[in-house]
Coordinates of C-alpha atoms in Angstrom, one line a residue:
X875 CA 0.0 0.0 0.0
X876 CA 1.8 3.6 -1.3
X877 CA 1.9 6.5 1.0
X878 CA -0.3 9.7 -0.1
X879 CA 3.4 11.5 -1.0
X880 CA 3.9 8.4 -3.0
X881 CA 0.7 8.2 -4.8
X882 CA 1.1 12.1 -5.6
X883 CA 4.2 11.2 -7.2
X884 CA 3.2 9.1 -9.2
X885 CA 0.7 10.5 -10.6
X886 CA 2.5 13.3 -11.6
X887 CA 5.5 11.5 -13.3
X888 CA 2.9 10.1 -15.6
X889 CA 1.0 12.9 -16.5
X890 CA 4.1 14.9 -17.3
X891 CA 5.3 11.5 -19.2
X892 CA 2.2 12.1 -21.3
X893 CA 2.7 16.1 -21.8
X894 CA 6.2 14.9 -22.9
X895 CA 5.2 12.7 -25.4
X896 CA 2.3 14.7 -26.9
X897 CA 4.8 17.8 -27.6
X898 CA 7.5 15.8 -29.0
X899 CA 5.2 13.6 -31.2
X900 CA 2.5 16.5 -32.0
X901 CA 3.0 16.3 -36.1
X902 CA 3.0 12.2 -36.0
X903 CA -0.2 11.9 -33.8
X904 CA -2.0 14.2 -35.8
X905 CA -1.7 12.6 -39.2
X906 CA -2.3 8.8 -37.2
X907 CA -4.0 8.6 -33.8
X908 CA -3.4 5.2 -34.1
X909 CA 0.0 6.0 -32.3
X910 CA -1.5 8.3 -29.7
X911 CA -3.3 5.4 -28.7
X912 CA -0.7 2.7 -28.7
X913 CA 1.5 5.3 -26.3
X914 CA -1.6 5.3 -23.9
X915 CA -1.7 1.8 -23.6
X916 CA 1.9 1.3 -23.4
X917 CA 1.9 3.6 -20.4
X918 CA -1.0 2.7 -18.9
X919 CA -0.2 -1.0 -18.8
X920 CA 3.2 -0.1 -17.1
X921 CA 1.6 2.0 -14.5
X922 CA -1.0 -0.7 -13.8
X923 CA 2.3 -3.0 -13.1
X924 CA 3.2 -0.1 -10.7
X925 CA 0.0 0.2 -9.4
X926 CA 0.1 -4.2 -8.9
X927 CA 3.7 -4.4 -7.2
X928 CA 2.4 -1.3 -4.5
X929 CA -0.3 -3.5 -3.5
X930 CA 1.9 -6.3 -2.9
X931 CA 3.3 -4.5 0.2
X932 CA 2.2 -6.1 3.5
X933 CA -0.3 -3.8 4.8
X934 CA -0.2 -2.5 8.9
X935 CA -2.8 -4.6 10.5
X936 CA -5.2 -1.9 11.1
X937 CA -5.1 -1.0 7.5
X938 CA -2.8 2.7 8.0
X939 CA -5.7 3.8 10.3
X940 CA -3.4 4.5 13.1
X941 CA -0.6 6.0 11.5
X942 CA -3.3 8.4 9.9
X943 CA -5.0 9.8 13.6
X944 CA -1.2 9.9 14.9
X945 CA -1.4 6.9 17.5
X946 CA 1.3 3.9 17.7
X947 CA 4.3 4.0 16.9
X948 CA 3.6 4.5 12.9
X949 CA 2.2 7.6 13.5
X950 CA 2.8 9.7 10.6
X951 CA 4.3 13.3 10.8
X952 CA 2.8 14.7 7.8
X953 CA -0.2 13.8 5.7
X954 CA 2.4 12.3 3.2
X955 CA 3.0 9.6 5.5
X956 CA 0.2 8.4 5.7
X957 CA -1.0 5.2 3.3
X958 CA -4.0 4.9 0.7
X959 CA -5.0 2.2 -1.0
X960 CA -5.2 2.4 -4.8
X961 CA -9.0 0.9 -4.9
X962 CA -10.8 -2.2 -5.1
X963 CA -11.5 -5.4 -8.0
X964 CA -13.4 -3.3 -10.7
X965 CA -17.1 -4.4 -10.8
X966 CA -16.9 -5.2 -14.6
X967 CA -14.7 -7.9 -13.8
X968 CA -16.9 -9.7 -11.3
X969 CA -19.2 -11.2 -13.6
X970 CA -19.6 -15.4 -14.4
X971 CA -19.5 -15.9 -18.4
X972 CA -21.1 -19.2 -17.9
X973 CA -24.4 -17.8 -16.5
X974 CA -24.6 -15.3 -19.7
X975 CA -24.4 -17.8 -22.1
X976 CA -27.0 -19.4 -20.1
X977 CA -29.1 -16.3 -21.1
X978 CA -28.2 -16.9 -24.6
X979 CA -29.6 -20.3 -24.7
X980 CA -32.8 -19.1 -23.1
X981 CA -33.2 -16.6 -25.5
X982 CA -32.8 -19.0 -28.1
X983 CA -35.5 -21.3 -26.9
X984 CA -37.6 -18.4 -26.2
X985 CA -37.8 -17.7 -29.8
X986 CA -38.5 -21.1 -31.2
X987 CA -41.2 -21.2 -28.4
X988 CA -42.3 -18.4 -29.9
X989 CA -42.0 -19.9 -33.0
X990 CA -44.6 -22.3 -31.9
X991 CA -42.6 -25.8 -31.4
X992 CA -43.4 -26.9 -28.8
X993 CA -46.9 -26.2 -29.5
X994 CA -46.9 -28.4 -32.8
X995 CA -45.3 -31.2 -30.8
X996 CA -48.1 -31.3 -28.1
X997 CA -50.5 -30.7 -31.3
X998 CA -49.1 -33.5 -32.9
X999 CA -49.5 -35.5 -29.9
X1000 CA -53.2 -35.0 -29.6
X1001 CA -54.0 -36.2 -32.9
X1002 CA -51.9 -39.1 -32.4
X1003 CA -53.6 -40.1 -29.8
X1004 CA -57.0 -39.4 -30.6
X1005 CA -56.2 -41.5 -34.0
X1006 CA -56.9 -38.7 -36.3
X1007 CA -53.1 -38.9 -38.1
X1008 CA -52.0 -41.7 -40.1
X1009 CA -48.9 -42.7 -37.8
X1010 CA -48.8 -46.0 -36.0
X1011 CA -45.6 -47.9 -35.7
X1012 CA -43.1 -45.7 -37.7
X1013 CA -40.0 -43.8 -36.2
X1014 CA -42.0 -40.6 -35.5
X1015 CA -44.7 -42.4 -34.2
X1016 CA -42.5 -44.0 -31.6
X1017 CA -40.8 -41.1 -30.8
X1018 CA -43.8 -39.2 -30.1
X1019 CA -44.5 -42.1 -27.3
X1020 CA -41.1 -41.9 -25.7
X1021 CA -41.9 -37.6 -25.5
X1022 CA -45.0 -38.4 -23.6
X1023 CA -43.8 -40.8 -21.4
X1024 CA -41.0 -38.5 -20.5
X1025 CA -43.5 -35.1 -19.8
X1026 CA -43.5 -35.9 -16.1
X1027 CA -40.4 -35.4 -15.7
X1028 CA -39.7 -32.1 -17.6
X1029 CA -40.4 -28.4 -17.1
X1030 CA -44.1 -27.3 -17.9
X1031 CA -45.0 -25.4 -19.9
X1032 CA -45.8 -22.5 -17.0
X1033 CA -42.5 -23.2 -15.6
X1034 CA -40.8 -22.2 -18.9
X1035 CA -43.3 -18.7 -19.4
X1036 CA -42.2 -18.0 -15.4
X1037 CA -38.3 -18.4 -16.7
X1038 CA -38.8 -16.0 -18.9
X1039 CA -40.3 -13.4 -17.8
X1040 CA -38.0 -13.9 -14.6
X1041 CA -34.6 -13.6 -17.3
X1042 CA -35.5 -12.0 -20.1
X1043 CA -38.6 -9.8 -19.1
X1044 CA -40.5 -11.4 -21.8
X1045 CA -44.4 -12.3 -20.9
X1046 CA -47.2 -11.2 -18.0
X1047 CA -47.3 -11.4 -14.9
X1048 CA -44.1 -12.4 -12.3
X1049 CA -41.4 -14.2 -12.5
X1050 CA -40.4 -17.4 -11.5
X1051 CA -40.8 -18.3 -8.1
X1052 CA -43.3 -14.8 -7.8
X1053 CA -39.7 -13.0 -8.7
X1054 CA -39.4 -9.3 -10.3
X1055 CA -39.3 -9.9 -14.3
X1056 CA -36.2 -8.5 -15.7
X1057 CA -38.2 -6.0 -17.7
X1058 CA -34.9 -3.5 -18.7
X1059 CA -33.0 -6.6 -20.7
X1060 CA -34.8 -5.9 -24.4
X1061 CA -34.3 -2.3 -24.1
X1062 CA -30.4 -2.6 -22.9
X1063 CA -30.3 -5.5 -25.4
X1064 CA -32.0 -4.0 -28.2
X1065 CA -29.7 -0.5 -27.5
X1066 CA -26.5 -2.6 -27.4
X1067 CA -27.0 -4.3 -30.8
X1068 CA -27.9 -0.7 -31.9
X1069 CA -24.6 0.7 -31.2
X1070 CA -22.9 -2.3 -32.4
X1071 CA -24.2 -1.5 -35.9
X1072 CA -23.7 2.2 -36.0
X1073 CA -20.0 1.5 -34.7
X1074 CA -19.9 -0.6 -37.9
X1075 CA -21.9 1.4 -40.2
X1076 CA -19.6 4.8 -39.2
X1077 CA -16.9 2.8 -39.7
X1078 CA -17.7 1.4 -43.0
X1079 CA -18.8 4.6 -44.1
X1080 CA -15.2 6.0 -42.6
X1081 CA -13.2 4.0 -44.7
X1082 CA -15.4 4.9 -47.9
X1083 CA -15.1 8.6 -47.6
X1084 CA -11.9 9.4 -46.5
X1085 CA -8.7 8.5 -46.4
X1086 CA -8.0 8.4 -42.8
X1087 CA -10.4 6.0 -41.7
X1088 CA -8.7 5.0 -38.1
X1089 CA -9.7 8.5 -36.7
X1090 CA -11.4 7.7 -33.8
X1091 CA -14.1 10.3 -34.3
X1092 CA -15.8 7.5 -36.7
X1093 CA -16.9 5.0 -34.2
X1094 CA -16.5 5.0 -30.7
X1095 CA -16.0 2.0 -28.9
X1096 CA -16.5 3.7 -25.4
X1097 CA -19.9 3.9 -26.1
X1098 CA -20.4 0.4 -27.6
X1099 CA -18.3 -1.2 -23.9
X1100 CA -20.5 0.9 -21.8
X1101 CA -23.9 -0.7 -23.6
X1102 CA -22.6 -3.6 -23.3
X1103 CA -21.5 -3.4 -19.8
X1104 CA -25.1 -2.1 -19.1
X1105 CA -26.8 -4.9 -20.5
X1106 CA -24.0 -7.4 -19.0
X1107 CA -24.8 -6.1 -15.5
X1108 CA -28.2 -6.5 -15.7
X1109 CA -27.9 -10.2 -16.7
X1110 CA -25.5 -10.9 -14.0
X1111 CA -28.9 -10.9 -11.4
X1112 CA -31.3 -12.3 -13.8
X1113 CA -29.2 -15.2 -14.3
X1114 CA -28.8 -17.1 -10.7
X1115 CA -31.1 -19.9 -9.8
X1116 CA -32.1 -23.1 -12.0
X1117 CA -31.6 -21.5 -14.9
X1118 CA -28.7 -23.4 -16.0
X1119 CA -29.9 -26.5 -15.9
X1120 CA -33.5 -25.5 -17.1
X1121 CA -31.8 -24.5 -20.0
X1122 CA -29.9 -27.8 -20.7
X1123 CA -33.3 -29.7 -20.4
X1124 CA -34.9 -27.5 -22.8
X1125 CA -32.2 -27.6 -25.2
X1126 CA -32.6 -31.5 -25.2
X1127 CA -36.1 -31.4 -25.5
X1128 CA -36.3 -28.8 -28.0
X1129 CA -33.5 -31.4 -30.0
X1130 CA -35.9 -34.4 -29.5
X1131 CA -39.1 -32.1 -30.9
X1132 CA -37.3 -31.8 -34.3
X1133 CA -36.1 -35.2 -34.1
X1134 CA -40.3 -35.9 -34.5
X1135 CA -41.0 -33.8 -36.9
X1136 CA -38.2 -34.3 -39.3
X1137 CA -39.5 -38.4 -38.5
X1138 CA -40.0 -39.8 -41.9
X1139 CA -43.4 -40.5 -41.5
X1140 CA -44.2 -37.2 -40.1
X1141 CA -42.6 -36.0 -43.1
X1142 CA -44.6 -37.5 -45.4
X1143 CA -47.7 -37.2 -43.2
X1144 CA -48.1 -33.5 -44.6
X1145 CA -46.0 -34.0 -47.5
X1146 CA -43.0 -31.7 -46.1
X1147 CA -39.6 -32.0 -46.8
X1148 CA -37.8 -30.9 -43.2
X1149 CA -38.8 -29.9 -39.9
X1150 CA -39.6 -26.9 -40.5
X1151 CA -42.3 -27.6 -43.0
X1152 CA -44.0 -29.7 -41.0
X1153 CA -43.8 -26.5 -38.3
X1154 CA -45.2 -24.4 -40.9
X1155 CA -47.9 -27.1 -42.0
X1156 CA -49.4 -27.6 -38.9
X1157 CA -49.5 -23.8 -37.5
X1158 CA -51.4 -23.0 -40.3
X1159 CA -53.8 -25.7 -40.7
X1160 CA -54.5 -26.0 -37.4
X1161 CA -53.9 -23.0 -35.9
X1162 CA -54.6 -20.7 -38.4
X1163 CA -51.5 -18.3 -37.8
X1164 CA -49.6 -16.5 -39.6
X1165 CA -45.9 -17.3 -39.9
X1166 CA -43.1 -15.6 -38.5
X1167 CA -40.7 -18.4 -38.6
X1168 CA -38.0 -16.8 -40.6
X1169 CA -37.4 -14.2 -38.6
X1170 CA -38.3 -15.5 -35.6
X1171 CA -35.3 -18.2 -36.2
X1172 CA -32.8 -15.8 -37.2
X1173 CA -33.4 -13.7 -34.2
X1174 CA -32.7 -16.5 -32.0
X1175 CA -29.3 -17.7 -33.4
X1176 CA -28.0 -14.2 -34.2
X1177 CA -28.9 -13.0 -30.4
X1178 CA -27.2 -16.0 -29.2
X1179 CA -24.2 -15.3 -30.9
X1180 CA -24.3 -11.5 -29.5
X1181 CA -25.3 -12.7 -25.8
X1182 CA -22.0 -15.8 -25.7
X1183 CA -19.8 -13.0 -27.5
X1184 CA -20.8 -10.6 -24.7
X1185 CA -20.3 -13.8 -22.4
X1186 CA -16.4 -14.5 -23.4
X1187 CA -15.1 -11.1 -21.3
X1188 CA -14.3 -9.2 -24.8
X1189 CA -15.9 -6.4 -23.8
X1190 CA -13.6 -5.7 -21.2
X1191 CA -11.2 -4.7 -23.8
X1192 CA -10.0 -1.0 -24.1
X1193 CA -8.0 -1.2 -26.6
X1194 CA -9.2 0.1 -29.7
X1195 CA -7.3 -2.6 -32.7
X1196 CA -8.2 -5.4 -30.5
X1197 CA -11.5 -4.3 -29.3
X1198 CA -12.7 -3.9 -33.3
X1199 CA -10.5 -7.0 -34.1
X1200 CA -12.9 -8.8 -31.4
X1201 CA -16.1 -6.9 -32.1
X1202 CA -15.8 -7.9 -35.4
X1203 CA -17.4 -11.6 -35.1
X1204 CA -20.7 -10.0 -34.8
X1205 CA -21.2 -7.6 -36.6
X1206 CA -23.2 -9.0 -39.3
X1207 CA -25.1 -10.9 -36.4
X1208 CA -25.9 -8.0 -34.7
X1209 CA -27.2 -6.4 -37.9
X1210 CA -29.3 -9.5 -38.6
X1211 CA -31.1 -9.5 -35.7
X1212 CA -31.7 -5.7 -35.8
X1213 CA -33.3 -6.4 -39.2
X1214 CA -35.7 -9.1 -38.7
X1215 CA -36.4 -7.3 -34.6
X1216 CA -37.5 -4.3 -37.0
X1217 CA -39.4 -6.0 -39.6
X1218 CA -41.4 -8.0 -36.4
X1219 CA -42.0 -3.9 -34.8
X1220 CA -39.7 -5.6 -32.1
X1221 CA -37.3 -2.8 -31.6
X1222 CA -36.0 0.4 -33.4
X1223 CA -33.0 0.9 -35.4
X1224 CA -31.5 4.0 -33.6
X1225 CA -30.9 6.8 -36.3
X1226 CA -28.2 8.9 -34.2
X1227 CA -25.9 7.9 -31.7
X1228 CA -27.1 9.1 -28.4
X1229 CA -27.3 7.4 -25.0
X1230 CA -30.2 5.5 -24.2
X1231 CA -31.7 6.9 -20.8
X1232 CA -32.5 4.5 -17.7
X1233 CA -36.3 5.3 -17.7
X1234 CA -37.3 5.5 -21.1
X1235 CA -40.8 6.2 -22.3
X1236 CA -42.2 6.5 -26.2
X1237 CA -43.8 4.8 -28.7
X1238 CA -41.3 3.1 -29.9
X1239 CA -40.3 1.0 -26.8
X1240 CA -44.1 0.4 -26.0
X1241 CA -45.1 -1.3 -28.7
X1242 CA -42.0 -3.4 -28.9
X1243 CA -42.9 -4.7 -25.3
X1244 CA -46.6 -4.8 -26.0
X1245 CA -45.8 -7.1 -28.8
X1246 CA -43.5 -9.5 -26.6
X1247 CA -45.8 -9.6 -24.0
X1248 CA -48.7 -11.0 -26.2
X1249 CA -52.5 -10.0 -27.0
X1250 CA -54.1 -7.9 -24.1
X1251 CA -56.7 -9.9 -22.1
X1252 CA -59.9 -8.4 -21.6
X1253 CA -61.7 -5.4 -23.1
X1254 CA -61.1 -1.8 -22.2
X1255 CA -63.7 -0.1 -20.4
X1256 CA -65.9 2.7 -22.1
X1257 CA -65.0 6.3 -20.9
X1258 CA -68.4 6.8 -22.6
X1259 CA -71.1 8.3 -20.1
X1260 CA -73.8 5.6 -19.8
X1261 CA -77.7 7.6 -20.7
X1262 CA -80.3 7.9 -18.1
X1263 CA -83.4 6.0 -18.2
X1264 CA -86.3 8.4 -18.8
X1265 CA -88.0 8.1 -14.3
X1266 CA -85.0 7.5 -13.0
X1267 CA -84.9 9.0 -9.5
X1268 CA -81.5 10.3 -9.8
X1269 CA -81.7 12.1 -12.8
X1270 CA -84.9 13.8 -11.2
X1271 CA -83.1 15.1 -8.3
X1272 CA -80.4 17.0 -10.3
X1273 CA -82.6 18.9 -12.1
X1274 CA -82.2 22.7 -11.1
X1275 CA -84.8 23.7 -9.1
X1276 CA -87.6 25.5 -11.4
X1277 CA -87.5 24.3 -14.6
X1278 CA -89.6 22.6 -17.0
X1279 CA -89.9 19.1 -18.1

């Protein structure tokens, strides 16, 4: 632990180290900042070494408190003397990757259940049952036995709504276990993959237009870490409980539903070539929906593929080559899944950047959580007023006194 003189110091040596460089090195950094910012981490990676051997120093035992009110015999003379610690393990760095990419799985079988798989399965089931299919002892057939003999064991269907309203916000009602739904992770999700793509688009556009496209006025990746740091934090709460292994079950059941319907005689039951158009076949038949699987499908791998990137800790980086060397794997992922959210009115493509605030109201963000939390039960009442039946009593007494009928 550094004495206050000590700290002081030190700070100063690097500042002036910084002055030092800047005015020797004023005509290079101006014609490529991409040196101004290799300096910066050069220097701030040896003061963090300085910063790591200081806190290496056995410590007093009542942590410099003594020596700072002047008692015991390391009293300190002057306020130089006395010790301060350089601070505490950064927040950002405090966070379990492995529960994130649990997120990322849920969110993936959120949209196939939105999809309506699971739904066709059970569909499927009932006419199986009630003999109304033509399926008896092929491969589908006895894989659609084996599914119902294992239901007991599984997640219901509530169980899986209450999951994800509880991570993901997504639904009505409270979470699981009657927990607070994580209503803020669309929004923060929907504004990081936002400022992924304008860091992206700016960039491209950068690169087009002028010759120096590594200025760092054309793209900033502060903004991009701190939406992703946002949206990071706020999954590191939603993510404890049984969510991990909920999601492993699901994953395995949601394998064994397409295992039935890409059965060959499920296949040729409604004359489909895959899974997915025996998905399609039986939502609209017997459902009578309208489809949405397309999009639906690539919103749930692309936002995977955002949620385990922002899982692996690359956000953390600050510097700028390896942060866009890094932020590079999803960028066409992240553009993807801003596409199909805004064809499905699911969220807005932000046209300038700008900071998203904490308690956000519009149009925009209302109806994309109107439409993930479903239809609106019941009817709204009339503000209408309600006419008076000619004799009734009430509407007698507030006549003013005097006047004709």
């Amino acid at each position: 632990m550094p004495t206050q003189r000590e700290q002081q110091e030190r700070l100063d040596r690097v500042n002036a180290l910084r002055a030092r460089i800047a005015e020797q090195l004023a005509g290079s950094l101006a014609s490529n900042p991409v040196i101004a910012e290799e300096l910066h981490r050069q220097i701030d990676e040896h003061v963090d070494s300085l910063v790591a051997a200081e806190g290496q120093r056995p410590a007093p035992p009542d942590g410099g408190f003594g020596g700072l009110i002047g008692i015991g015999p390391d009293a300190a003379l002057t306020l130089g003397e006395t010790r301060v610690p350089n601070g505490v393990v950064r927040y950002d760095d405090q966070v379990n990757s492995e529960r994130i990419a649990a997120v990322g799985d849920l969110y993936y079988i959120y949209q196939h259940e939105q999809i309506g798989v699971f739904k066709v399965v059970q569909k499927l089931k009932q006419l199986f049952e009630a003999g109304a299919v033509r399926l008896s002892s092929g491969q589908g057939a006895y894989r659609l036995y084996q599914f119902d003999r294992r239901d007991v064991l599984r997640y219901t269907r509530r169980d899986r709504l209450d999951g994800y309203r509880r991570v993901l916000g997504y639904g009505r009602g409270l979470g699981a276990g009657q927990s607070r739904p994580n209503t803020d992770f669309h929004r923060l999700f929907g504004h990081f993959v936002n400022q992924v793509t304008l860091f992206w688009r700016d960039k491209r556009i950068s690169e087009v237009m002028r010759q120096g496209a590594n200025d760092p006025s054309f793209g900033s990746i502060a903004v991009v870490r701190r939406a992703g740091l946002d949206l990071r934090n706020n999954l590191k709460f939603a993510s404890f409980g049984h969510l991990n292994v909920m999601r492993i079950e699901l994953m395995q059941v949601l394998e064994e539903c397409f295992a039935i319907l890409g059965s060959p005689d499920v296949m040729e039951l409604f004359g489909a070539d895959n899974a997915w158009d025996v998905i399609d076949e039986i939502l609209v038949r017997y459902f009578d929906e309208r489809l949405q699987t397309s999009p639906r499908q690539r919103m749930a791998e692309t936002g995977r593929d955002v949620l385990r990137w922002l899982a692996s800790g690359h956000i953390l980086e600050s510097n700028r080559p390896q942060f866009e060397a890094l932020l590079n794997h999803i960028a066409e992922p992240a553009e993807e899944w801003l596409t199909s959210a805004q064809a499905m009115s699911l969220a807005p493509r932000a046209s300038a950047r700008s900071v998203t605030p904490w308690e956000r109201s519009g149009a925009s963000g209302a109806t994309a959580r109107r439409a993930e939390r479903g239809p609106v039960s019941g009817s709204r009442r009339s503000t209408r007023p309600v006419p008076q039946r000619r004799g009734d009593p009430s509407a007698r007494s507030k006549r003013p006194p005097g006047s004709r009928r």
